[in-house]
Amino acid sequence: MKLTRAAARAWEGDGLLGRSLRLLGSAEDALLVIILAVMIGLASWQIVARNVFDTAIIWADPLLRTLVLWVGFLGAVAAARDDRQINVDVVSRFVDEPWGSRIRVVTDFFTALVSGFLAWQALRFVKDAREYGEIAFASVPLWLTASVLPVAFTVLCVRYLLLTGFHLRRSFGGEGEE
Amino acid sequence: MILTGLLLLALALLGAPLFAVIAAGAVFAFGRADIDQIAVAMEIYRIADTPVLLAIPLFTFAGFILGESRAPSRLVRLSDALLGWMPGGLAVIALVTCALFTAFTGASGVTIVAMGALLYPALRDAGYRENFSLGLVTTSGSLGLLFAPSLPLILYGIVAEVSVDRLFIAGILPGSLMVLALGLWSFREGRFLTRTTAARPAFSAREAAAAVRAAIWEIPLPIIVLGGVYSGFFAVSEAAAVTVIYVLIVEVLIYREIPIKALPGVMRESMVLVGGILVILGASLASTNAMIDAQIPMKLFDFVTAHVSSKLTFLILLNIFLLVLGTMLDVFSALIIVVPLLLPLAAGYGIEPIHLGMIFLANMQIGYCTPPVGMNLFIASYRFDKPIVTLYRATLPWLLILFACVLVITYWPWLSMVLVQ
């Protein structure tokens, strides 16, 4: 069972966490739009510069590659917010409530665990990069370009924990019936 | 090891997000091989080291804009004016426009929603049978997968480390074969139709000119993109940037069909799809590496070569495997997960990576429409308000024709390779 965007309020809740998450969601959306706009602008400028002025900004290509990573992971976080991660929906189409929610408790909690673990490993990666002063390109440090990974996986972990809680409540009847 | 694999498979079938399943697999594999788990994060970061990847967010966004605009209705009008006079003309138009539209928007269901909504009522009005019309718009939702600049084609190039430019060229003939075969089927239906219902409109030079004028800004788009890439003037990611800028100027500034205020929403929606794909790609960069460390492709290779002696048998098994895979996974996940395993196998049987790409995508295209979970079936069922069982029946003849095309593409490598050699 997929949750619609409107239903996101229900699982994020109206508490402080839910409200901060929604605020965070708006910030993610804004950042997604800005990064994509910068990517379009920079990629187009590169073409003009290369063909008309016969020059190119050296750091533009590695920057563009980094922005792909950023836009991808912010997009993945947004996909989790809409509950639209790519999955195999063989079983879910043929299962009725409350079993749909009970299955979701298992899969959501598993996803939260994996995301949490990845957040931790990504944080170690970023810390190491900072310690050794590794450079991504030009004079931009690697820890900065890679920092989107621990942040994104942490948010994914929190969102899937909340989804777990939501489906736990639903699977025992009670609240959440639409 | 086997137990972990089965557990992960069960979680995937129950609907756990694929990125989590794949990442968990990588984590376990690295753990078994005593490799520091930090490697998982390092592998995911490799997304930032893959140049062609830039094309994916850009083409996706351009496709979303085209889907939101009235470009589909202009495209239908144009092809109607040019092809409407011939028997089965409208059905052929539907096929050609859907293929073109899918190539530009990626086979994400946009085609059925945007084009099907125009074409299905038009086909019914012209007297085509309901099942014929439904089957056509449903199967056409993924037709065009083999034509540049479709996202699955680009993604295959990235995963298989094959030049995307060459894939663009290789896809022309196999893709045309599918359109041609379905076109003949429509032609046959159209001839039958003329005996029962009213005549088709005659060709009108005036309407043709008017239709060309209406779509004058969109007609150059395929020429700019394909001409630019085929002639080597643009790299693939540059072509993507040009497409975005061009589409923005045309749909937002010239036709003014998408208000500037609506753009951030379209941008966000398109990036949700991109994010869903890239996070799986990141996870599978890690899992592929873990599999290579554990020599799984090697073991798989030894196992298969020990049991399958001829190339022909291998290809038959490959077709069956891909058809089953296509019923379970969408084309993007299937590509990212399975292609790294198939490549060494196929190479062992002397199958070119480019040919493998054509086989893979042609099979996946059928998977979009096969029960139980073909995405096109559900989108069409929802969009045209028909029971899913009706759609199973309606799509069957179309699928059989596509399947025949898949066999030709699989067993006749010349078709995929002649233009690239």
Tab-separated table of C-alpha atoms in Angstrom, chain A residues 112-128 149-154 157, chain B residues 27 36-38 40-41:
chain	number	residue	atom	x	y	z
A	112	ALA	CA	15.378	2.268	8.428
A	113	LEU	CA	18.062	-0.111	9.760
A	114	VAL	CA	19.932	-0.224	6.452
A	115	SER	CA	19.703	3.571	6.020
A	116	GLY	CA	20.956	4.100	9.559
A	117	PHE	CA	23.913	1.794	8.963
A	118	LEU	CA	24.737	3.513	5.667
A	119	ALA	CA	24.499	6.925	7.377
A	120	TRP	CA	27.058	5.761	9.927
A	121	GLN	CA	29.465	4.414	7.274
A	122	ALA	CA	29.031	7.549	5.176
A	123	LEU	CA	29.813	9.674	8.222
A	124	ARG	CA	33.030	7.693	8.751
A	125	PHE	CA	33.883	8.251	5.085
A	126	VAL	CA	33.331	12.007	5.442
A	127	LYS	CA	35.341	12.155	8.696
A	128	ASP	CA	38.262	10.286	7.136
A	149	LEU	CA	25.486	11.036	1.863
A	150	PRO	CA	25.383	10.902	5.679
A	151	VAL	CA	22.732	13.641	5.766
A	152	ALA	CA	20.502	11.930	3.196
A	153	PHE	CA	20.783	8.488	4.792
A	154	THR	CA	20.049	9.943	8.240
A	157	CYS	CA	16.445	6.477	8.436
B	27	VAL	CA	27.050	-4.769	3.547
B	36	ASP	CA	35.796	-2.406	6.120
B	37	GLN	CA	32.121	-1.442	5.642
B	38	ILE	CA	33.217	2.110	4.878
B	40	VAL	CA	29.949	0.792	0.869
B	41	ALA	CA	29.932	4.580	1.315
